[in-house]
PDB file of C-alpha atoms in Angstrom:
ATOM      1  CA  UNK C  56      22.790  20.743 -14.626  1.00 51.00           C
ATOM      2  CA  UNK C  57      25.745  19.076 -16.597  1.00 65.00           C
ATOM      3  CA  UNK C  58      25.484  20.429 -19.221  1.00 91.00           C
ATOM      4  CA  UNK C  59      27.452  23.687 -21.543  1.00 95.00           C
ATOM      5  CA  UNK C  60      26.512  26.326 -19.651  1.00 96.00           C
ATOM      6  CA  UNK C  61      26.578  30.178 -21.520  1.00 97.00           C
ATOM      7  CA  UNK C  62      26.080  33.547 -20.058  1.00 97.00           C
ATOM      8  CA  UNK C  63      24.349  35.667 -20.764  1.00 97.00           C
ATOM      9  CA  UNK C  64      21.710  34.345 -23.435  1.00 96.00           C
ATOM     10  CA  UNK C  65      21.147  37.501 -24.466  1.00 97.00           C
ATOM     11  CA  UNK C  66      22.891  40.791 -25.077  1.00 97.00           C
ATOM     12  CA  UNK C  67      22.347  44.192 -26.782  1.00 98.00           C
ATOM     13  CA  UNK C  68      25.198  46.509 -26.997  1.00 98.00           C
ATOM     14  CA  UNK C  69      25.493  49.823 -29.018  1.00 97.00           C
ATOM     15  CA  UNK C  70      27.719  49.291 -31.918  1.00 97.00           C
ATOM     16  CA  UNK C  71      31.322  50.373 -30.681  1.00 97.00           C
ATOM     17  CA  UNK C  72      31.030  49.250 -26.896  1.00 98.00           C
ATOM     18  CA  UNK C  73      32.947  45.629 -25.665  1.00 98.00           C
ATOM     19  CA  UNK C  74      30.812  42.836 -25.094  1.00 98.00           C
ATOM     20  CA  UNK C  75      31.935  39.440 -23.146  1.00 98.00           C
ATOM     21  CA  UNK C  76      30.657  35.941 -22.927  1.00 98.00           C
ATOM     22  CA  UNK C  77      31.355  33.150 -20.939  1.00 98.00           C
ATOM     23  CA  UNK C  78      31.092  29.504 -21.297  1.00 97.00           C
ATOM     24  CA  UNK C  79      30.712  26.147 -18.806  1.00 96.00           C
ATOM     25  CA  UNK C  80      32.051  23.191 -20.168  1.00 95.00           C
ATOM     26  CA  UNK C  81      31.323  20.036 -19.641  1.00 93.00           C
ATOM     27  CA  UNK C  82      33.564  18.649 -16.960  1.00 89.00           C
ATOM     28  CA  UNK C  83      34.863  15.664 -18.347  1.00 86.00           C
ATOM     29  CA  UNK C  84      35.651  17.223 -21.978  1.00 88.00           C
ATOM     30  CA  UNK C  85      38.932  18.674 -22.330  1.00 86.00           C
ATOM     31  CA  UNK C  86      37.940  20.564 -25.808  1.00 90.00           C
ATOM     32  CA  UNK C  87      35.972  23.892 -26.275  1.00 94.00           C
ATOM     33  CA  UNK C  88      34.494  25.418 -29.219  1.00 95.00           C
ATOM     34  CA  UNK C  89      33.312  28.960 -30.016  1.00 96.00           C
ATOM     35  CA  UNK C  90      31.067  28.662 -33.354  1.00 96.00           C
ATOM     36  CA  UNK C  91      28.726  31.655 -34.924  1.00 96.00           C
ATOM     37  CA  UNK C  92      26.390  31.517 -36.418  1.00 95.00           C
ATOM     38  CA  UNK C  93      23.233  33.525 -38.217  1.00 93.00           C
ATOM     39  CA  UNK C  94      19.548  32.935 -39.934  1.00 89.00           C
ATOM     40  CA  UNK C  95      20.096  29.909 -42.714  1.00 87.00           C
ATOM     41  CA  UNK C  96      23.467  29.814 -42.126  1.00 90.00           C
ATOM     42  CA  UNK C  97      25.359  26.565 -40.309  1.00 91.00           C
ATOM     43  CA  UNK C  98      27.418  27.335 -37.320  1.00 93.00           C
ATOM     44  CA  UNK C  99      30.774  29.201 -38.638  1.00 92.00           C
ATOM     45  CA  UNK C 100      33.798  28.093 -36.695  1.00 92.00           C
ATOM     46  CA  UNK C 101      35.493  30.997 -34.464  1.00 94.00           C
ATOM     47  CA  UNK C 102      38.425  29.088 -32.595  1.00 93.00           C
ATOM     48  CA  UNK C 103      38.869  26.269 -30.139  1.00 90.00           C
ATOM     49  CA  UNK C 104      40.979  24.807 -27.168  1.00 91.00           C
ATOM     50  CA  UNK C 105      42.401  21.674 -26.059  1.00 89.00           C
ATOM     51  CA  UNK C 106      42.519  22.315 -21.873  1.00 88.00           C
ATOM     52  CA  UNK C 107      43.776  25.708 -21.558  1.00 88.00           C
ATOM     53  CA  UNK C 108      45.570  26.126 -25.577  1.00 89.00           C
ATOM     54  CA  UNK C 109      43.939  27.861 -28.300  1.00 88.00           C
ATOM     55  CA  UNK C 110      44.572  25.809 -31.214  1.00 84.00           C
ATOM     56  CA  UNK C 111      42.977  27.201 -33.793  1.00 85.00           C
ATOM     57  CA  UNK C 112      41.706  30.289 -34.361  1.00 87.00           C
ATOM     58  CA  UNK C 113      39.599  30.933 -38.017  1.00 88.00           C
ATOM     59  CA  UNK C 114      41.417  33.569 -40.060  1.00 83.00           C
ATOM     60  CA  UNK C 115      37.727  34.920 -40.707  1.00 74.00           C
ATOM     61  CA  UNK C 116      38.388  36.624 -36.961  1.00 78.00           C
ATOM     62  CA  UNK C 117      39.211  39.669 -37.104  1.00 83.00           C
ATOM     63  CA  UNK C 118      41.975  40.734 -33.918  1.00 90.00           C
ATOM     64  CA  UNK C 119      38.596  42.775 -32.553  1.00 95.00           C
ATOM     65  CA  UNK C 120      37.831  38.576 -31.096  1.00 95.00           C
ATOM     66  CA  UNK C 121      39.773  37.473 -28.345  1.00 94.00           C
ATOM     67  CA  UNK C 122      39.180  34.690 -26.626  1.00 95.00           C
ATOM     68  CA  UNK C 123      40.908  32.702 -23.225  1.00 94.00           C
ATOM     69  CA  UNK C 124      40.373  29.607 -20.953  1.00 94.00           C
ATOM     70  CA  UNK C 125      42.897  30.374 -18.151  1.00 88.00           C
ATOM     71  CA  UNK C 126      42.200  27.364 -16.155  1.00 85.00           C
ATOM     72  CA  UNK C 127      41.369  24.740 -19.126  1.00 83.00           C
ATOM     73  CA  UNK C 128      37.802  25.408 -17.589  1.00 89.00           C
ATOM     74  CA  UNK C 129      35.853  28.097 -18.326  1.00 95.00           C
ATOM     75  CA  UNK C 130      36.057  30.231 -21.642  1.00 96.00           C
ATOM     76  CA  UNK C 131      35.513  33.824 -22.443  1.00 97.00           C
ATOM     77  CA  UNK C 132      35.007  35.650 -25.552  1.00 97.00           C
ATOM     78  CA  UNK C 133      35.289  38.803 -26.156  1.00 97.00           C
ATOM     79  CA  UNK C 134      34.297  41.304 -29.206  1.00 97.00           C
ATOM     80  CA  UNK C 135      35.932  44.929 -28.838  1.00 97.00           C
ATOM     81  CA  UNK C 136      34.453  47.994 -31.002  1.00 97.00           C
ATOM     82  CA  UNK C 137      31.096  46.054 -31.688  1.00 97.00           C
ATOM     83  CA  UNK C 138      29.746  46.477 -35.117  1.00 96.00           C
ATOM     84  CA  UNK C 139      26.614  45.660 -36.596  1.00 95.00           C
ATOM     85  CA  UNK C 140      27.427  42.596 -38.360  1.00 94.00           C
ATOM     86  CA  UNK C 141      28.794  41.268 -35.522  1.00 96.00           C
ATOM     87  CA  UNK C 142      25.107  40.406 -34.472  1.00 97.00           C
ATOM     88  CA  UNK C 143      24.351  36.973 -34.492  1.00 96.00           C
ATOM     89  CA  UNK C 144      24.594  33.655 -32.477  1.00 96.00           C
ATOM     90  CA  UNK C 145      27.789  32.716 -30.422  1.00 97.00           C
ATOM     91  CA  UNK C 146      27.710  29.253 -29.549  1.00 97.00           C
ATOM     92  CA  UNK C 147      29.852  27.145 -27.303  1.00 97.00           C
ATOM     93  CA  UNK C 148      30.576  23.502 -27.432  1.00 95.00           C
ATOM     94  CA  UNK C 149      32.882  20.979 -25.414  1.00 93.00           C
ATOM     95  CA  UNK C 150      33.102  17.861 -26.702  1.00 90.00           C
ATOM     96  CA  UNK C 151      35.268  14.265 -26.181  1.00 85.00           C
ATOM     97  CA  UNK C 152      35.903  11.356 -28.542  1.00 81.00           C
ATOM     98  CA  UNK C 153      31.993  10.504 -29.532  1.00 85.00           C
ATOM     99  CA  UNK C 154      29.864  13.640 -28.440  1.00 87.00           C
ATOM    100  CA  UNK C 155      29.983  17.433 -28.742  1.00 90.00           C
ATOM    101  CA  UNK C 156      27.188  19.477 -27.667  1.00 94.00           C
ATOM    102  CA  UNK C 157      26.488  23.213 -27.464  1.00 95.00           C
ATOM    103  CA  UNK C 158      25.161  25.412 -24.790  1.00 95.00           C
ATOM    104  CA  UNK C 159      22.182  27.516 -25.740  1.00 95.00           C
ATOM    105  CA  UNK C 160      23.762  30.059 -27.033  1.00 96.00           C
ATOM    106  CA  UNK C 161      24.371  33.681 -26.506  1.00 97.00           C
ATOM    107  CA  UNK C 162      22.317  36.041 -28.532  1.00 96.00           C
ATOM    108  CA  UNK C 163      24.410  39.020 -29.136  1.00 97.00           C
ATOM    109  CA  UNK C 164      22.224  42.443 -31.095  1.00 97.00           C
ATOM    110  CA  UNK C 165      24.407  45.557 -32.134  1.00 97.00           C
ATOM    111  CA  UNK C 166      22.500  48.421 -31.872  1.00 96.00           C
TER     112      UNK C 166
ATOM    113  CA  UNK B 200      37.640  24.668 -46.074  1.00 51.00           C
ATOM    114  CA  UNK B 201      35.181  21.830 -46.616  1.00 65.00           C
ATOM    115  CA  UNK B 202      32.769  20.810 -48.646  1.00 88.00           C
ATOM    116  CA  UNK B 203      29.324  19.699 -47.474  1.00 94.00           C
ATOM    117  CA  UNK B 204      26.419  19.699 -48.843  1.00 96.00           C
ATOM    118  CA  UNK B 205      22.584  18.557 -47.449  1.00 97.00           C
ATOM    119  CA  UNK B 206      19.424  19.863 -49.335  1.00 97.00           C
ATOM    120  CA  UNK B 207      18.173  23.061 -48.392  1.00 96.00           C
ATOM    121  CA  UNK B 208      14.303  21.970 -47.335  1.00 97.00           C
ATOM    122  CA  UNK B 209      12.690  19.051 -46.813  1.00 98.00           C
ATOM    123  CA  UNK B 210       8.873  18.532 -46.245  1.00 97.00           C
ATOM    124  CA  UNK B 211       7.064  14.975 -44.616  1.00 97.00           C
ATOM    125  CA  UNK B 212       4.203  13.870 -43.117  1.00 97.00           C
ATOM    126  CA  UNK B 213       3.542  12.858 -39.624  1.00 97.00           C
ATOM    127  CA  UNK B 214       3.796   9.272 -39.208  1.00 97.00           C
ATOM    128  CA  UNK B 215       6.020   8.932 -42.296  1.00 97.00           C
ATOM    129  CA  UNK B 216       9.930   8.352 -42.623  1.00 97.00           C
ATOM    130  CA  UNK B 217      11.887  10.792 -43.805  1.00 98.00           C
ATOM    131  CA  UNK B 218      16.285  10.208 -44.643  1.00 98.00           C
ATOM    132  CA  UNK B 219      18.065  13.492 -45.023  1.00 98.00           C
ATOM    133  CA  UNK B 220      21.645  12.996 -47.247  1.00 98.00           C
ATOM    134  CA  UNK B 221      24.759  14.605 -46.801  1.00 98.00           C
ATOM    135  CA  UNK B 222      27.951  14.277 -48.748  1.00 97.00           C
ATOM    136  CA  UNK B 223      31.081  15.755 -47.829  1.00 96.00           C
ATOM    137  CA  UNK B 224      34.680  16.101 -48.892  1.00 93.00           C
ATOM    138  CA  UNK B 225      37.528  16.329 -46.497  1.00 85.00           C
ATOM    139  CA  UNK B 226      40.869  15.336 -45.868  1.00 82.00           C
ATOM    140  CA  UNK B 227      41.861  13.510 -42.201  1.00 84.00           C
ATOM    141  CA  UNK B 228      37.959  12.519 -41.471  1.00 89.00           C
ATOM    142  CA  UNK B 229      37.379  11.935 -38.166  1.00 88.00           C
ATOM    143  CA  UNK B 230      33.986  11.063 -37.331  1.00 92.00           C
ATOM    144  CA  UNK B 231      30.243  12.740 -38.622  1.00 95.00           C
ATOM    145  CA  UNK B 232      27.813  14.517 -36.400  1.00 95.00           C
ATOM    146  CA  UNK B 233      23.934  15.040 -36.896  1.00 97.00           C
ATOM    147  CA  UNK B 234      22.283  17.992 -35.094  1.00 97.00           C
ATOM    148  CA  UNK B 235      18.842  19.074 -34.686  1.00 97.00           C
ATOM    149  CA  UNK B 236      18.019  23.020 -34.252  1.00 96.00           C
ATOM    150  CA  UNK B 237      14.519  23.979 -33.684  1.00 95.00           C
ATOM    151  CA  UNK B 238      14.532  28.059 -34.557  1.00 92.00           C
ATOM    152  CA  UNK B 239      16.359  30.262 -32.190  1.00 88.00           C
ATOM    153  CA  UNK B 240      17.829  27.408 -30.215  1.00 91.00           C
ATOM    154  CA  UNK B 241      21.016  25.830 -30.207  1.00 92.00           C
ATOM    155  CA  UNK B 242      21.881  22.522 -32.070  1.00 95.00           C
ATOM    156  CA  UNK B 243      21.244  19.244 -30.013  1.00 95.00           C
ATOM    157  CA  UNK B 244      23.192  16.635 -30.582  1.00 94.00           C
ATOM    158  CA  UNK B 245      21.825  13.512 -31.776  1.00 95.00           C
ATOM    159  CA  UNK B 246      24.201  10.803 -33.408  1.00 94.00           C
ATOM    160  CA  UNK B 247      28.057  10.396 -34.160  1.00 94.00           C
ATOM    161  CA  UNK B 248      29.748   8.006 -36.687  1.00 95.00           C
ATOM    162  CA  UNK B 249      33.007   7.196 -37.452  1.00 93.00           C
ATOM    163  CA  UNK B 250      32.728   3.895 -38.469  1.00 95.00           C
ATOM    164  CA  UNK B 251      30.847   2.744 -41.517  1.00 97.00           C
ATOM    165  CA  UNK B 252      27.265   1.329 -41.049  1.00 97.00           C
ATOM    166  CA  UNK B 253      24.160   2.253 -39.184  1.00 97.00           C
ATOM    167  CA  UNK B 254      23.732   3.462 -35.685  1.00 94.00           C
ATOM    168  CA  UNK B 255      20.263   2.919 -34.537  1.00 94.00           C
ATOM    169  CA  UNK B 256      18.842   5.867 -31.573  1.00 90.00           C
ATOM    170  CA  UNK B 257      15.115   5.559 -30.787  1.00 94.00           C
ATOM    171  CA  UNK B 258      13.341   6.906 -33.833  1.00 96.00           C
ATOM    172  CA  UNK B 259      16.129   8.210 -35.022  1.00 96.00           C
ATOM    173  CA  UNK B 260      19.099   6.482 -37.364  1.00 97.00           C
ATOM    174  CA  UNK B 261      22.216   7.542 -38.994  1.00 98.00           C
ATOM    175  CA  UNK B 262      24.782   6.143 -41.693  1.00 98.00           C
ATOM    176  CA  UNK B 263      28.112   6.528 -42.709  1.00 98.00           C
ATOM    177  CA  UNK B 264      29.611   5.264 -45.842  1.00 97.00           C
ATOM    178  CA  UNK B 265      33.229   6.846 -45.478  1.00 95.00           C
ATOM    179  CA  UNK B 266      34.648   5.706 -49.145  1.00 95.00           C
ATOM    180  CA  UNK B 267      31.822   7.140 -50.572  1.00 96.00           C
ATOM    181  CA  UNK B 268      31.702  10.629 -48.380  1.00 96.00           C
ATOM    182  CA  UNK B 269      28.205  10.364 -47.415  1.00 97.00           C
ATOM    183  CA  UNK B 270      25.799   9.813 -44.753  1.00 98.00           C
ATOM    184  CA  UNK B 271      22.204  10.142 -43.815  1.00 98.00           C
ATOM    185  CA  UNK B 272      19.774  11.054 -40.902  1.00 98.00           C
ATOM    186  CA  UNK B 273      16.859   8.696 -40.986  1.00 98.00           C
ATOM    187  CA  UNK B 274      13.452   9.754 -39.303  1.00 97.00           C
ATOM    188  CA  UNK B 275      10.882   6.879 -38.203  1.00 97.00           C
ATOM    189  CA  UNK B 276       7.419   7.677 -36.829  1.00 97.00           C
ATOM    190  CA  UNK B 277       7.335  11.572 -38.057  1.00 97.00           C
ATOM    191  CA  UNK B 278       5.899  14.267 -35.271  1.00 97.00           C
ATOM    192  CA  UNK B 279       5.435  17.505 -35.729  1.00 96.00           C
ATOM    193  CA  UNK B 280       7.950  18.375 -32.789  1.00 96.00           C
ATOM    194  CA  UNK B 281      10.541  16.952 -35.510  1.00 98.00           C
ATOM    195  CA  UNK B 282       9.866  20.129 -37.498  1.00 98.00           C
ATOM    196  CA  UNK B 283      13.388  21.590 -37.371  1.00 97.00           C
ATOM    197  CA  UNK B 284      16.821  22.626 -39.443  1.00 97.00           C
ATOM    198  CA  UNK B 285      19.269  19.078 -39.507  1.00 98.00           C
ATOM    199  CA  UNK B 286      22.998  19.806 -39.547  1.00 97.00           C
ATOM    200  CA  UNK B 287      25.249  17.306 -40.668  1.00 97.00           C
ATOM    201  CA  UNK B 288      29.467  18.115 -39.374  1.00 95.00           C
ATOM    202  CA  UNK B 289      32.085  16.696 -40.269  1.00 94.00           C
ATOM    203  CA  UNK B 290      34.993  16.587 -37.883  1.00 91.00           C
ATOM    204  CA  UNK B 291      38.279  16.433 -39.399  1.00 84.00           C
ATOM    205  CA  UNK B 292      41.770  15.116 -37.496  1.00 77.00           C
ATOM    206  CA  UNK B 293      44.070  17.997 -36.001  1.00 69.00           C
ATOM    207  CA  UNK B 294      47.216  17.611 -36.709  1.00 64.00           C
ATOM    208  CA  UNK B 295      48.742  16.357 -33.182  1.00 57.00           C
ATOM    209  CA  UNK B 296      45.580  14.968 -32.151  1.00 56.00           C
ATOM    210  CA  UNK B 297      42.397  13.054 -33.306  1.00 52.00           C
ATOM    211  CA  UNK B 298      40.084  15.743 -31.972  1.00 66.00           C
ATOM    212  CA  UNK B 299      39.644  18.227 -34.307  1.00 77.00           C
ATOM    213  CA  UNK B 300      37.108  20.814 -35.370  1.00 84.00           C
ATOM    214  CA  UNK B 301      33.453  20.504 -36.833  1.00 89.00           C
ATOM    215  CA  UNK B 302      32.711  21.561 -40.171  1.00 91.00           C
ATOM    216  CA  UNK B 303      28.878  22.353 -40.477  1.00 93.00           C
ATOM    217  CA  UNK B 304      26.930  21.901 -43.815  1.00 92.00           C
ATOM    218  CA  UNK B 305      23.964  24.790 -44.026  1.00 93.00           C
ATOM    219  CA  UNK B 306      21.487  22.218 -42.415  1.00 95.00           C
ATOM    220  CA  UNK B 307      18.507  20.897 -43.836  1.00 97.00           C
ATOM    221  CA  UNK B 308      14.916  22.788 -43.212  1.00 97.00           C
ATOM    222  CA  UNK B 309      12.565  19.702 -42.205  1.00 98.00           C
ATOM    223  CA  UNK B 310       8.780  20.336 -42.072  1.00 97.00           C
ATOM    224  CA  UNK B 311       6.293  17.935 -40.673  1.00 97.00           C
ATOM    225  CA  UNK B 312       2.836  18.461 -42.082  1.00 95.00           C
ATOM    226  CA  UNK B 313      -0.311  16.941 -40.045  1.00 93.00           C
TER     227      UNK B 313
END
């Protein structure tokens, strides 16, 4: 499978624990994405790399986000102190010039 | 932030043809992306423009008109299976390189009816 690989698709934490996710890339694309998003809502931009630089990070996240890609491979995000409204859809995309496209998502429910 | 907007819901019937608008406002556009997202799924990707005009995929077409800030998803030969939320992005240019991030409109809640 080539394709944007996320783990896990699903995770429940109790509200105050630290939760991480990881995404695959797609080889060939040098940019990542982390996007949110809940019901009837768009994705909501989180932040994104270029190789192994954050660029941009959305003011909306609060310093309880962190997120890496050591290598300019793989990325990891992670929430610290979990809180309820931090349930929703984290979504992952790597894209180049003509095509982004997301993994399937991690489901994350705060308990 | 910016601004784009695609109606909220959208209702067809199978076999019919269905075009889904979206207008946006942005500074530095860099190319528009259509998405399809069936409910608890992630968006699938299914047609970029950055030039103006019509790109044709299978059954499905989009548009770009960049002067005028607006595009559309067009949907030939309606099946139910294309019952599903539509997001338009925008990508706007990063300062230091042409790659930069998506901007989503709320997406567009299409139902197929038999």
């Amino acid at each position: 499978d080539t394709g944007v690989s996320q783990n896990p698709r699903h995770k429940i934490t109790k509200r105050g624990q630290n939760v991480t996710f990881r995404c695959d890339p797609i080889s060939e694309h040098n940019r990542l994405y982390w996007y949110r998003q809940t019901l009837g809502q768009g994705p909501e931009f989180l932040t994104y790399f270029q190789n192994e630089a954050q660029l941009e990070k959305s003011r909306l996240l609060s310093d309880r986000f962190s997120a890496e890609r050591p290598k300019g491979s793989f990325s990891t995000l992670e929430i610290q102190r979990t809180e309820q409204g931090d349930s929703a859809m984290y979504l992952c995309a790597s894209s180049s010039d003509r095509e982004a496209f997301f993994g399937q998502g991690t489901r994350l429910t705060v308990v | 932030g910016q601004n784009i907007d695609q109606p909220t819901e959208m209702t067809a019937t199978e076999g019919a043809i269905v075009q889904i608008n979206c207008t946006y406002q942005t500074s530095g556009f860099n190319g528009l992306f259509w998405y399809q997202q069936h409910a608890g799924e992630a968006p699938t990707f299914l047609s970029y423009n950055v030039l103006d005009g019509l790109e044709e995929k299978g059954r499905f077409s989009s548009f770009l008109s960049r002067s005028k800030g607006y595009s559309y998803l067009l949907l030939k030969e309606l099946q139910m299976k294309d019952s599903a939320s539509y997001l338009c992005a925008v990508r706007r240019a990063d300062r230091g390189s042409t790659l930069g991030r998506l901007y989503f409109g709320r997406g567009t809640q299409l139902t197929v009816w038999p």
